[in-house]
Coordinates of C-alpha atoms in Angstrom, one line a residue:
Chain E
X1 CA 91.4 -142.6 180.1
X2 CA 88.9 -143.8 182.7
X3 CA 85.8 -145.6 181.3
X4 CA 82.7 -146.4 183.4
X5 CA 81.4 -150.0 183.6
X6 CA 78.8 -149.1 181.1
X7 CA 81.3 -147.6 178.7
X8 CA 83.7 -150.6 179.1
X9 CA 80.8 -152.9 178.3
X10 CA 80.1 -150.9 175.2
X11 CA 83.8 -151.1 174.2
X12 CA 83.8 -154.8 174.8
X13 CA 81.0 -155.3 172.4
X14 CA 78.1 -156.1 174.7
X15 CA 76.0 -153.6 172.9
X16 CA 76.9 -154.6 169.4
X17 CA 79.7 -154.0 166.9
X18 CA 78.8 -150.3 166.0
X19 CA 78.9 -149.1 169.6
X20 CA 82.1 -151.0 170.3
X21 CA 83.7 -149.4 167.2
X22 CA 82.3 -146.0 168.2
X23 CA 83.6 -146.3 171.8
X24 CA 87.1 -147.4 170.5
X25 CA 87.4 -144.4 168.3
X26 CA 86.2 -142.0 171.1
X27 CA 88.6 -143.6 173.6
X28 CA 91.6 -143.2 171.2
X29 CA 90.6 -139.6 170.6
X30 CA 90.4 -139.0 174.3
X31 CA 93.8 -140.6 174.9
X32 CA 95.4 -138.6 172.1
X33 CA 93.9 -135.3 173.5
X34 CA 94.4 -135.9 177.2
X35 CA 90.8 -136.6 178.3
X36 CA 90.4 -138.3 181.6
X37 CA 86.9 -139.6 181.1
X38 CA 83.8 -139.5 178.8
X39 CA 80.8 -137.2 179.2
X40 CA 77.3 -138.1 178.2
X41 CA 76.0 -135.8 175.4
X42 CA 72.5 -134.4 174.9
X43 CA 72.7 -134.5 171.1
X44 CA 74.8 -135.1 168.1
X45 CA 74.9 -133.3 164.7
X46 CA 76.5 -135.0 161.7
X47 CA 78.6 -133.3 159.0
X48 CA 79.3 -136.5 157.0
X49 CA 75.7 -136.5 155.9
X50 CA 76.6 -134.9 152.6
X51 CA 77.7 -137.0 149.7
X52 CA 80.4 -134.5 148.8
X53 CA 82.0 -135.2 152.2
X54 CA 81.1 -138.8 152.8
X55 CA 81.5 -140.1 149.3
X56 CA 81.5 -143.8 148.5
X57 CA 83.6 -144.6 151.6
X58 CA 80.8 -143.0 153.7
X59 CA 78.2 -145.0 152.0
X60 CA 80.2 -148.2 152.5
X61 CA 80.7 -147.3 156.2
X62 CA 77.0 -146.5 156.8
X63 CA 75.8 -149.6 154.9
X64 CA 78.0 -151.8 157.2
X65 CA 76.8 -149.9 160.3
X66 CA 73.1 -150.3 159.3
X67 CA 73.6 -154.0 158.6
X68 CA 75.0 -154.4 162.1
X69 CA 72.0 -152.7 163.6
X70 CA 73.5 -149.3 164.4
X71 CA 71.1 -146.8 166.0
X72 CA 71.9 -143.4 167.4
X73 CA 71.8 -143.2 171.2
X74 CA 70.9 -139.5 171.4
X75 CA 69.0 -136.9 169.4
X76 CA 71.0 -136.6 166.1
X77 CA 70.5 -134.3 163.2
X78 CA 72.0 -134.0 159.7
X79 CA 74.0 -131.2 158.2
X80 CA 73.2 -130.0 154.7
X81 CA 73.3 -132.6 152.0
X82 CA 74.8 -132.2 148.5
X83 CA 71.5 -131.8 146.8
X84 CA 68.2 -129.9 147.1
X85 CA 66.1 -133.1 147.6
X86 CA 63.0 -131.5 146.0
X87 CA 64.6 -129.5 143.2
X88 CA 68.1 -131.0 142.3
X89 CA 67.3 -130.8 138.6
X90 CA 66.8 -127.1 138.8
X91 CA 70.3 -126.8 140.2
X92 CA 71.8 -129.0 137.4
X93 CA 72.9 -131.7 139.8
X94 CA 73.9 -134.9 137.8
X95 CA 71.2 -137.6 138.4
X96 CA 73.7 -140.3 139.4
X97 CA 75.2 -137.9 142.0
X98 CA 71.7 -137.0 143.4
X99 CA 71.0 -140.7 143.6
X100 CA 74.0 -141.3 145.9
X101 CA 72.9 -138.6 148.2
X102 CA 69.5 -140.2 148.4
X103 CA 71.2 -143.5 149.4
X104 CA 73.0 -141.7 152.3
X105 CA 69.7 -140.2 153.3
X106 CA 68.0 -143.6 153.6
X107 CA 70.9 -145.1 155.6
X108 CA 70.9 -142.2 158.0
X109 CA 67.1 -142.7 158.4
X110 CA 67.7 -146.3 159.3
X111 CA 70.1 -145.2 162.1
X112 CA 67.4 -142.8 163.5
X113 CA 69.0 -139.5 162.4
X114 CA 66.5 -136.6 162.1
X115 CA 66.8 -135.4 158.5
X116 CA 67.2 -131.6 159.2
X117 CA 69.7 -131.1 156.3
X118 CA 70.8 -127.9 157.9
X119 CA 73.8 -126.2 159.3
X120 CA 71.5 -124.4 161.8
X121 CA 70.0 -127.3 163.6
X122 CA 69.7 -125.0 166.7
X123 CA 66.8 -123.2 165.0
X124 CA 64.8 -126.4 164.3
X125 CA 65.0 -129.8 165.9
X126 CA 68.2 -129.7 167.8
X127 CA 68.1 -126.9 170.3
X128 CA 71.0 -127.0 172.8
X129 CA 70.8 -125.7 176.4
X130 CA 73.3 -123.8 178.5
X131 CA 76.0 -126.1 180.0
X132 CA 74.9 -129.2 178.0
X133 CA 77.5 -131.4 176.4
X134 CA 77.1 -132.1 172.7
X135 CA 78.8 -134.0 170.0
X136 CA 78.6 -131.7 167.0
X137 CA 80.9 -131.3 163.9
X138 CA 79.5 -128.5 161.6
X139 CA 81.9 -125.7 162.4
X140 CA 79.4 -122.9 162.2
X141 CA 76.9 -124.8 164.4
X142 CA 79.7 -125.7 166.9
X143 CA 80.7 -122.1 167.4
X144 CA 77.0 -121.0 167.8
X145 CA 76.2 -123.7 170.3
X146 CA 79.3 -122.9 172.4
X147 CA 79.3 -119.1 172.1
X148 CA 75.7 -118.0 171.9
X149 CA 74.0 -120.8 173.9
X150 CA 76.8 -121.8 176.3
X151 CA 76.5 -125.5 175.5
X152 CA 79.8 -127.4 175.3
X153 CA 81.2 -129.2 172.2
X154 CA 84.5 -129.6 170.5
X155 CA 84.7 -129.5 166.7
X156 CA 84.3 -133.1 166.1
X157 CA 85.5 -134.6 162.8
X158 CA 83.3 -136.3 160.3
X159 CA 82.5 -139.9 161.5
X160 CA 83.7 -139.1 165.0
X161 CA 80.3 -137.3 165.2
X162 CA 78.7 -140.6 164.1
X163 CA 80.6 -142.4 166.9
X164 CA 79.4 -139.8 169.4
X165 CA 75.9 -140.3 168.2
X166 CA 76.1 -144.1 168.5
X167 CA 77.8 -144.1 171.9
X168 CA 76.0 -141.1 173.3
X169 CA 79.3 -139.8 174.7
X170 CA 82.4 -137.8 173.9
X171 CA 85.8 -137.7 175.5
X172 CA 86.0 -134.8 178.0
X173 CA 88.7 -132.3 177.0
X174 CA 89.0 -128.9 175.5
X175 CA 85.7 -127.0 175.4
X176 CA 84.0 -129.5 177.6
X177 CA 86.1 -128.3 180.5
X178 CA 85.9 -124.9 182.3
X179 CA 89.6 -124.2 181.7
X180 CA 89.2 -124.9 177.9
X181 CA 86.5 -122.2 177.7
X182 CA 88.6 -119.4 179.1
X183 CA 89.5 -116.6 176.7
X184 CA 93.0 -116.4 175.1
X185 CA 93.1 -113.2 173.1
X186 CA 91.4 -109.9 173.8
X187 CA 90.1 -107.9 170.8
X188 CA 89.2 -104.3 171.7
X189 CA 87.1 -102.5 169.2
X190 CA 88.2 -98.9 168.7
X191 CA 85.7 -96.1 169.3
X192 CA 85.5 -95.3 165.5
X193 CA 84.3 -98.9 164.9
X194 CA 82.0 -99.2 168.0
X195 CA 80.2 -96.0 167.2
X196 CA 79.6 -96.9 163.5
X197 CA 79.1 -100.7 164.0
X198 CA 76.8 -102.0 161.2
X199 CA 75.2 -105.3 160.2
X200 CA 77.7 -106.1 157.6
X201 CA 80.7 -105.7 160.0
X202 CA 79.9 -108.9 161.8
X203 CA 81.2 -111.3 159.1
X204 CA 84.5 -109.3 158.6
X205 CA 85.0 -109.0 162.4
X206 CA 84.6 -112.8 162.7
X207 CA 86.9 -113.3 159.7
X208 CA 89.6 -111.1 161.1
X209 CA 89.4 -112.7 164.6
X210 CA 89.5 -116.2 163.1
X211 CA 92.6 -115.4 161.0
X212 CA 94.3 -113.9 164.1
X213 CA 93.5 -116.6 166.7
X214 CA 93.2 -119.8 164.6
X215 CA 91.9 -122.3 167.2
X216 CA 92.2 -120.2 170.3
X217 CA 89.3 -118.5 172.2
X218 CA 88.8 -114.8 171.3
X219 CA 87.2 -112.3 173.6
X220 CA 85.7 -109.2 172.0
X221 CA 84.8 -105.9 173.6
X222 CA 83.1 -102.9 172.1
X223 CA 80.3 -104.6 170.0
X224 CA 77.3 -102.5 170.9
X225 CA 74.7 -105.2 170.5
X226 CA 73.9 -108.2 168.2
X227 CA 70.9 -110.1 166.9
X228 CA 70.7 -113.8 166.7
X229 CA 71.5 -113.8 163.0
X230 CA 74.5 -111.4 163.5
X231 CA 76.0 -113.8 166.1
X232 CA 75.4 -116.6 163.7
X233 CA 77.2 -114.7 160.9
X234 CA 80.2 -113.7 163.1
X235 CA 80.8 -117.2 164.3
X236 CA 80.5 -118.8 160.9
X237 CA 83.1 -116.4 159.5
X238 CA 85.5 -117.0 162.5
X239 CA 85.1 -120.8 162.2
X240 CA 85.9 -120.7 158.5
X241 CA 88.9 -118.3 158.4
X242 CA 90.3 -119.9 161.6
X243 CA 89.1 -122.9 163.6
X244 CA 87.3 -120.8 166.2
X245 CA 84.9 -123.0 168.1
X246 CA 84.0 -120.5 170.9
X247 CA 84.1 -116.8 171.1
X248 CA 83.0 -114.5 173.9
X249 CA 81.3 -111.1 173.2
X250 CA 81.5 -109.2 176.4
X251 CA 78.1 -108.1 177.6
X252 CA 76.3 -110.2 175.0
X253 CA 77.2 -113.9 175.2
X254 CA 76.4 -115.9 178.3
X255 CA 79.9 -116.7 179.6
X256 CA 81.1 -113.2 179.2
X257 CA 79.2 -110.7 181.5
X258 CA 82.6 -109.0 182.0
X259 CA 86.1 -109.3 180.4
X260 CA 87.4 -110.9 183.6
X261 CA 84.6 -113.6 183.5
X262 CA 85.4 -114.4 179.9
X263 CA 89.1 -115.0 180.7
X264 CA 88.2 -117.0 183.8
X265 CA 90.9 -115.5 185.9
X266 CA 93.6 -115.8 183.2
X267 CA 95.4 -112.8 181.6
X268 CA 95.0 -112.2 177.9
X269 CA 98.0 -113.6 176.1
X270 CA 97.6 -110.9 173.5
X271 CA 95.5 -107.7 173.0
X272 CA 94.5 -106.7 169.5
X273 CA 92.8 -103.3 168.7
X274 CA 90.4 -103.3 165.8
X275 CA 89.2 -100.1 164.2
X276 CA 87.3 -99.2 161.0
X277 CA 90.5 -99.4 159.0
X278 CA 91.1 -103.1 160.0
X279 CA 87.5 -104.0 159.2
X280 CA 87.7 -102.3 155.8
X281 CA 91.0 -104.1 155.0
X282 CA 89.4 -107.4 156.0
X283 CA 86.4 -106.7 153.7
X284 CA 88.8 -106.1 150.9
X285 CA 90.5 -109.4 151.5
X286 CA 87.1 -111.2 151.6
X287 CA 86.3 -109.8 148.2
X288 CA 86.4 -106.1 147.7
X289 CA 85.7 -106.0 144.0
X290 CA 82.8 -104.3 142.3
X291 CA 81.0 -104.6 139.0
X292 CA 79.1 -107.4 137.2
X293 CA 78.3 -110.7 139.0
X294 CA 76.6 -113.8 137.7
X295 CA 75.7 -115.3 141.0
X296 CA 74.4 -114.0 144.4
X297 CA 74.6 -116.4 147.3
X298 CA 72.9 -115.6 150.6
X299 CA 71.7 -117.7 153.5
X300 CA 75.1 -119.0 154.8
X301 CA 74.6 -120.2 157.4
X302 CA 71.1 -121.2 156.4
X303 CA 68.7 -118.3 156.5
X304 CA 66.3 -117.8 159.4
X305 CA 62.6 -116.7 159.0
X306 CA 63.7 -113.1 160.0
X307 CA 66.2 -113.1 157.1
X308 CA 63.6 -114.5 154.7
X309 CA 61.3 -111.6 155.6
X310 CA 64.2 -109.1 155.0
X311 CA 65.0 -110.7 151.6
X312 CA 61.3 -110.7 150.5
X313 CA 60.9 -107.0 151.5
X314 CA 63.9 -106.0 149.5
X315 CA 62.8 -108.0 146.4
X316 CA 59.1 -107.1 146.5
X317 CA 58.1 -105.9 143.1
X318 CA 61.7 -106.3 141.8
X319 CA 63.1 -108.5 139.1
X320 CA 66.4 -110.4 139.4
X321 CA 68.7 -109.5 136.5
X322 CA 68.7 -112.0 133.6
X323 CA 72.5 -112.6 134.0
X324 CA 72.3 -113.4 137.7
X325 CA 71.3 -116.5 139.7
X326 CA 70.1 -115.4 143.1
X327 CA 70.0 -118.4 145.4
X328 CA 68.8 -118.2 149.0
X329 CA 70.0 -121.2 151.1
X330 CA 67.9 -122.4 153.9
X331 CA 66.3 -125.6 155.4
X332 CA 62.8 -127.2 154.9
X333 CA 61.5 -125.8 158.2
X334 CA 62.2 -122.2 157.4
X335 CA 61.1 -122.8 153.8
X336 CA 57.7 -124.0 154.9
X337 CA 57.2 -121.1 157.2
X338 CA 58.4 -118.7 154.5
X339 CA 55.9 -120.2 152.1
X340 CA 53.1 -119.9 154.6
X341 CA 54.0 -116.3 155.1
X342 CA 54.4 -115.5 151.4
X343 CA 58.1 -114.6 151.6
X344 CA 59.2 -117.6 149.5
X345 CA 56.7 -116.7 146.7
X346 CA 57.9 -113.1 146.7
X347 CA 61.5 -114.2 146.3
X348 CA 60.6 -116.7 143.6
X349 CA 58.3 -114.2 141.7
X350 CA 61.3 -111.8 141.6
X351 CA 63.3 -114.6 140.0
X352 CA 65.3 -115.9 143.0
X353 CA 65.6 -119.5 143.9
X354 CA 65.3 -121.1 147.3
X355 CA 68.1 -123.7 147.7
X356 CA 66.9 -126.0 150.4
X357 CA 68.8 -128.5 152.5
X358 CA 72.1 -127.7 150.8
X359 CA 74.2 -124.7 149.7
X360 CA 76.8 -123.5 147.3
X361 CA 79.6 -125.2 149.3
X362 CA 78.0 -128.7 149.4
X363 CA 76.4 -128.9 145.9
X364 CA 78.3 -129.7 142.7
X365 CA 78.0 -126.5 140.6
X366 CA 80.6 -126.9 137.9
X367 CA 77.9 -127.0 135.3
X368 CA 77.0 -123.4 136.0
X369 CA 80.5 -122.0 135.2
X370 CA 80.0 -119.1 137.6
X371 CA 82.7 -116.5 137.5
X372 CA 81.8 -113.8 140.0
X373 CA 79.7 -114.4 143.1
X374 CA 78.4 -111.8 145.5
X375 CA 77.7 -112.8 149.1
X376 CA 77.0 -111.4 152.5
X377 CA 78.6 -114.4 154.2
X378 CA 82.1 -114.6 155.6
X379 CA 82.0 -118.4 155.3
X380 CA 81.0 -118.3 151.6
X381 CA 83.6 -115.6 151.1
X382 CA 86.2 -118.0 152.5
X383 CA 85.1 -121.2 150.7
X384 CA 83.4 -120.4 147.4
X385 CA 86.6 -119.4 145.5
X386 CA 87.5 -123.1 146.0
X387 CA 84.1 -124.9 146.2
X388 CA 82.4 -123.0 143.4
X389 CA 85.6 -121.7 141.7
X390 CA 84.4 -118.1 141.5
X391 CA 85.9 -114.8 142.3
X392 CA 84.0 -113.7 145.5
X393 CA 82.7 -110.2 146.2
X394 CA 81.8 -109.5 149.8
X395 CA 79.0 -107.0 150.3
X396 CA 76.2 -106.2 152.8
X397 CA 72.9 -108.1 152.5
X398 CA 71.2 -105.1 151.0
X399 CA 74.0 -104.6 148.5
X400 CA 73.8 -108.3 147.5
X401 CA 70.1 -108.1 146.9
X402 CA 70.6 -104.9 144.9
X403 CA 73.3 -106.6 142.9
X404 CA 70.9 -109.5 142.1
X405 CA 68.5 -106.9 140.6
X406 CA 71.1 -104.6 138.8
X407 CA 73.5 -107.4 137.9
X408 CA 76.4 -105.6 139.6
X409 CA 77.9 -104.8 142.9
X410 CA 78.2 -101.1 143.5
X411 CA 80.4 -99.7 146.3
Chain S
X1 CA 127.0 -129.5 152.9
X2 CA 124.6 -130.1 155.7
X3 CA 124.8 -133.5 157.4
X4 CA 121.6 -135.4 157.1
X5 CA 120.3 -137.3 160.1
X6 CA 119.7 -140.9 159.2
X7 CA 117.2 -141.4 162.0
X8 CA 114.6 -139.1 163.6
X9 CA 112.5 -139.8 166.6
X10 CA 109.1 -138.1 166.6
X11 CA 106.0 -138.9 168.5
X12 CA 103.9 -141.9 167.3
X13 CA 100.3 -140.7 166.9
X14 CA 98.8 -143.6 165.0
X15 CA 100.3 -147.1 164.5
X16 CA 101.3 -148.7 161.3
X17 CA 104.4 -149.1 159.2
X18 CA 105.5 -147.5 156.0
X19 CA 108.4 -147.7 153.6
X20 CA 108.5 -145.6 150.5
X21 CA 108.9 -142.2 149.0
X22 CA 108.3 -138.8 150.7
X23 CA 106.4 -135.7 149.5
X24 CA 107.6 -132.7 151.5
X25 CA 105.5 -129.5 151.9
X26 CA 106.4 -126.4 153.9
X27 CA 102.8 -125.3 154.1
X28 CA 99.8 -126.3 156.3
X29 CA 97.4 -128.6 154.4
X30 CA 93.7 -129.2 154.4
X31 CA 92.5 -132.5 152.9
X32 CA 89.0 -131.1 152.2
X33 CA 89.3 -129.1 149.0
X34 CA 93.0 -129.9 149.1
X35 CA 93.2 -133.5 147.9
X36 CA 91.3 -135.1 145.0
X37 CA 90.2 -138.4 146.5
X38 CA 89.7 -139.9 143.1
X39 CA 93.3 -139.4 142.0
X40 CA 95.3 -138.7 145.1
X41 CA 96.6 -135.4 143.6
X42 CA 96.9 -132.2 145.6
X43 CA 94.4 -129.8 144.0
X44 CA 94.7 -126.7 146.3
X45 CA 96.1 -124.1 143.9
X46 CA 97.5 -122.1 146.8
X47 CA 99.6 -125.0 148.1
X48 CA 103.2 -125.7 147.4
X49 CA 102.5 -129.4 146.8
X50 CA 99.8 -128.6 144.2
X51 CA 99.9 -131.2 141.3
X52 CA 101.9 -133.8 143.3
X53 CA 100.5 -137.3 143.8
X54 CA 100.3 -138.4 147.4
X55 CA 99.3 -142.0 146.5
X56 CA 101.3 -144.4 148.7
X57 CA 103.7 -141.6 149.7
X58 CA 104.7 -140.3 153.1
X59 CA 103.3 -136.8 153.2
X60 CA 105.3 -134.4 155.3
X61 CA 103.6 -131.1 156.1
X62 CA 103.8 -128.8 159.2
X63 CA 100.2 -129.2 160.4
X64 CA 96.6 -129.7 159.2
X65 CA 94.2 -126.9 158.3
X66 CA 91.2 -128.7 159.5
X67 CA 87.7 -128.5 158.1
X68 CA 85.6 -130.9 160.1
X69 CA 84.9 -132.7 156.8
X70 CA 88.6 -133.8 156.6
X71 CA 88.0 -137.5 157.4
X72 CA 85.3 -137.6 154.7
X73 CA 87.8 -136.8 151.9
X74 CA 90.6 -138.8 153.6
X75 CA 88.6 -142.0 153.9
X76 CA 87.3 -141.7 150.4
X77 CA 90.9 -141.5 149.2
X78 CA 91.8 -144.5 151.4
X79 CA 88.9 -146.5 149.9
X80 CA 90.1 -145.6 146.4
X81 CA 93.7 -146.5 147.1
X82 CA 94.6 -142.9 146.6
X83 CA 95.6 -141.9 150.2
X84 CA 99.1 -141.1 151.5
X85 CA 100.8 -144.1 153.1
X86 CA 102.0 -142.2 156.1
X87 CA 101.7 -138.7 157.5
X88 CA 104.5 -136.8 159.2
X89 CA 103.9 -133.4 160.9
X90 CA 105.5 -130.8 163.1
X91 CA 102.2 -131.0 165.1
X92 CA 99.4 -133.4 164.2
X93 CA 96.0 -131.9 165.2
X94 CA 93.3 -134.3 166.4
X95 CA 91.6 -134.1 162.9
X96 CA 94.6 -135.7 161.3
X97 CA 95.0 -138.4 164.0
X98 CA 91.3 -139.1 163.7
X99 CA 91.7 -139.7 160.0
X100 CA 94.1 -142.5 160.7
X101 CA 92.0 -144.0 163.6
X102 CA 88.9 -143.9 161.5
X103 CA 90.6 -145.5 158.5
X104 CA 91.8 -148.3 160.8
X105 CA 88.5 -148.8 162.5
X106 CA 86.1 -148.6 159.5
X107 CA 88.3 -149.5 156.5
X108 CA 90.9 -151.7 158.2
X109 CA 93.8 -149.7 156.7
X110 CA 96.6 -148.5 158.9
X111 CA 98.2 -145.2 158.0
X112 CA 101.0 -144.3 160.5
X113 CA 101.0 -140.7 161.8
X114 CA 104.1 -139.2 163.4
X115 CA 104.5 -135.7 164.8
X116 CA 106.9 -133.7 166.9
X117 CA 109.3 -132.9 164.0
X118 CA 111.2 -129.6 164.3
X119 CA 109.6 -126.9 162.3
X120 CA 111.2 -126.2 159.0
X121 CA 113.5 -129.2 159.2
X122 CA 115.2 -130.0 155.9
X123 CA 115.6 -133.7 157.0
X124 CA 113.7 -135.0 154.0
X125 CA 113.2 -133.9 150.5
X126 CA 110.6 -134.9 148.1
X127 CA 111.6 -138.2 146.5
X128 CA 113.7 -139.5 149.4
X129 CA 112.9 -143.0 150.6
X130 CA 112.1 -143.4 154.3
X131 CA 110.8 -146.0 156.8
X132 CA 108.1 -144.8 159.3
X133 CA 106.9 -146.6 162.5
X134 CA 103.7 -145.0 163.7
X135 CA 103.9 -146.7 167.1
X136 CA 107.5 -145.7 168.1
X137 CA 107.6 -142.5 166.1
X138 CA 110.9 -143.5 164.5
X139 CA 111.6 -142.3 161.0
X140 CA 114.7 -143.7 159.1
X141 CA 116.1 -142.2 156.0
X142 CA 116.9 -145.1 153.6
X143 CA 118.0 -143.3 150.4
X144 CA 118.4 -139.8 149.0
X145 CA 116.5 -139.1 145.8
X146 CA 119.1 -136.7 144.5
X147 CA 121.9 -135.1 146.5
X148 CA 122.2 -132.0 144.4
X149 CA 118.6 -131.0 144.3
X150 CA 117.4 -128.2 146.5
X151 CA 114.4 -128.8 148.8

């Protein structure tokens, strides 16, 4: 692939070993994927910031990079870590495990990474703009940035995101190109679904679409409207059950004013009709059980201030059941605002916990021996059976909050 | 009985040379939540290679199921000496190729990756000995583990 003079100088080591290594990795990725050149990026977001993902290898790599003077070249933020930095004891994290996450934190600080510890950097200190190129890796954030904002990023791998941050560039292929952003498969919601579309249908719709298209670009018609948090939930589910990095919601997302625009002149390779029956079947697959639960996990992706308000309103004057751990996952920015506004106190007075800067998927939770977890998240529904080792019950946000109080999911 | 090809030509995705045993899976594989990087054992209970050790083996599977955290687990396994010695796919997604490139760049360990194998090929069975060249994409069958065993 073509490298500019500046990029070649970087590759040749004129800007130090870390940038040379970074450029070498990015050039090989570009060659493997048919990129013709690099594009400058506005920001990076790192998934190998959690000890669970980075491990000792990550610490060794970061130590070496820091010793060689590595500094990020663009605005760079961190994904959730593997601990709640302020309250890891309350989540029964082993002290030696927590200490290793703190080591990673200090190394990232030295490289100039902004410690957001969130999967929703786009709500805090890493807000992408339409058409900007990015080097992001967190799958739920990638799909949000591409689909809802119209920024451009592939799903980078752990450490490739670090290379992008150090070089300030990524190879130009896939979702960085106009052709790569064209729709592949058309999903048409049936009238029975469109007319009854509800908040808790967004995650199963994403889950269904992700399973059907894997890494292709879905175009969806018939969704009557969507809030910021609903778009976040839809994308996170599609990125977990498949590898969806971009979806188009016709009439809602910026590159899909019409079906034709979303396909950029191509014809759909496949049309799939989705009705209430398909959504119900998907919800059953995500976790259709009812009855007692010992954990309720919400805030995946990390809860916004709007969601905190909603949780607080539902829990006002209530008491979380003694058999249930209700954990609300979010980041420090939202936590601080929720505390200022009193929502955090309401949730805590009810017996819920704020789990900040991490989540059920990133934090070691074996000590809790959870058996049945209720969630309103498609991503949690996909991963927690493995990460937490629980049976998962998918339910609406309101049903999850009710289950936290009564100790059981009622259908 | 089916004649077994002694030599296959795939597409070399990441350089390196390997000679040793094969573990063959018919299912897509995700390293994150699929491999224990401390032991090199497959831990995904839904996977057909569950319980098998990949340490120093050529791991044959159709394609990767890629969480973006994949290289995190993969490099941790490499550092612990618990990674596969080679990867052979029907189609190697960028996430798998990146694992090899990152291991070479940051840990100075070469793990050849070859793809382009026909889907569902019974060319190798778990326990066979093969030689892999990640640059040329050539895979040679050196010895059958057990002729009578079904794949």
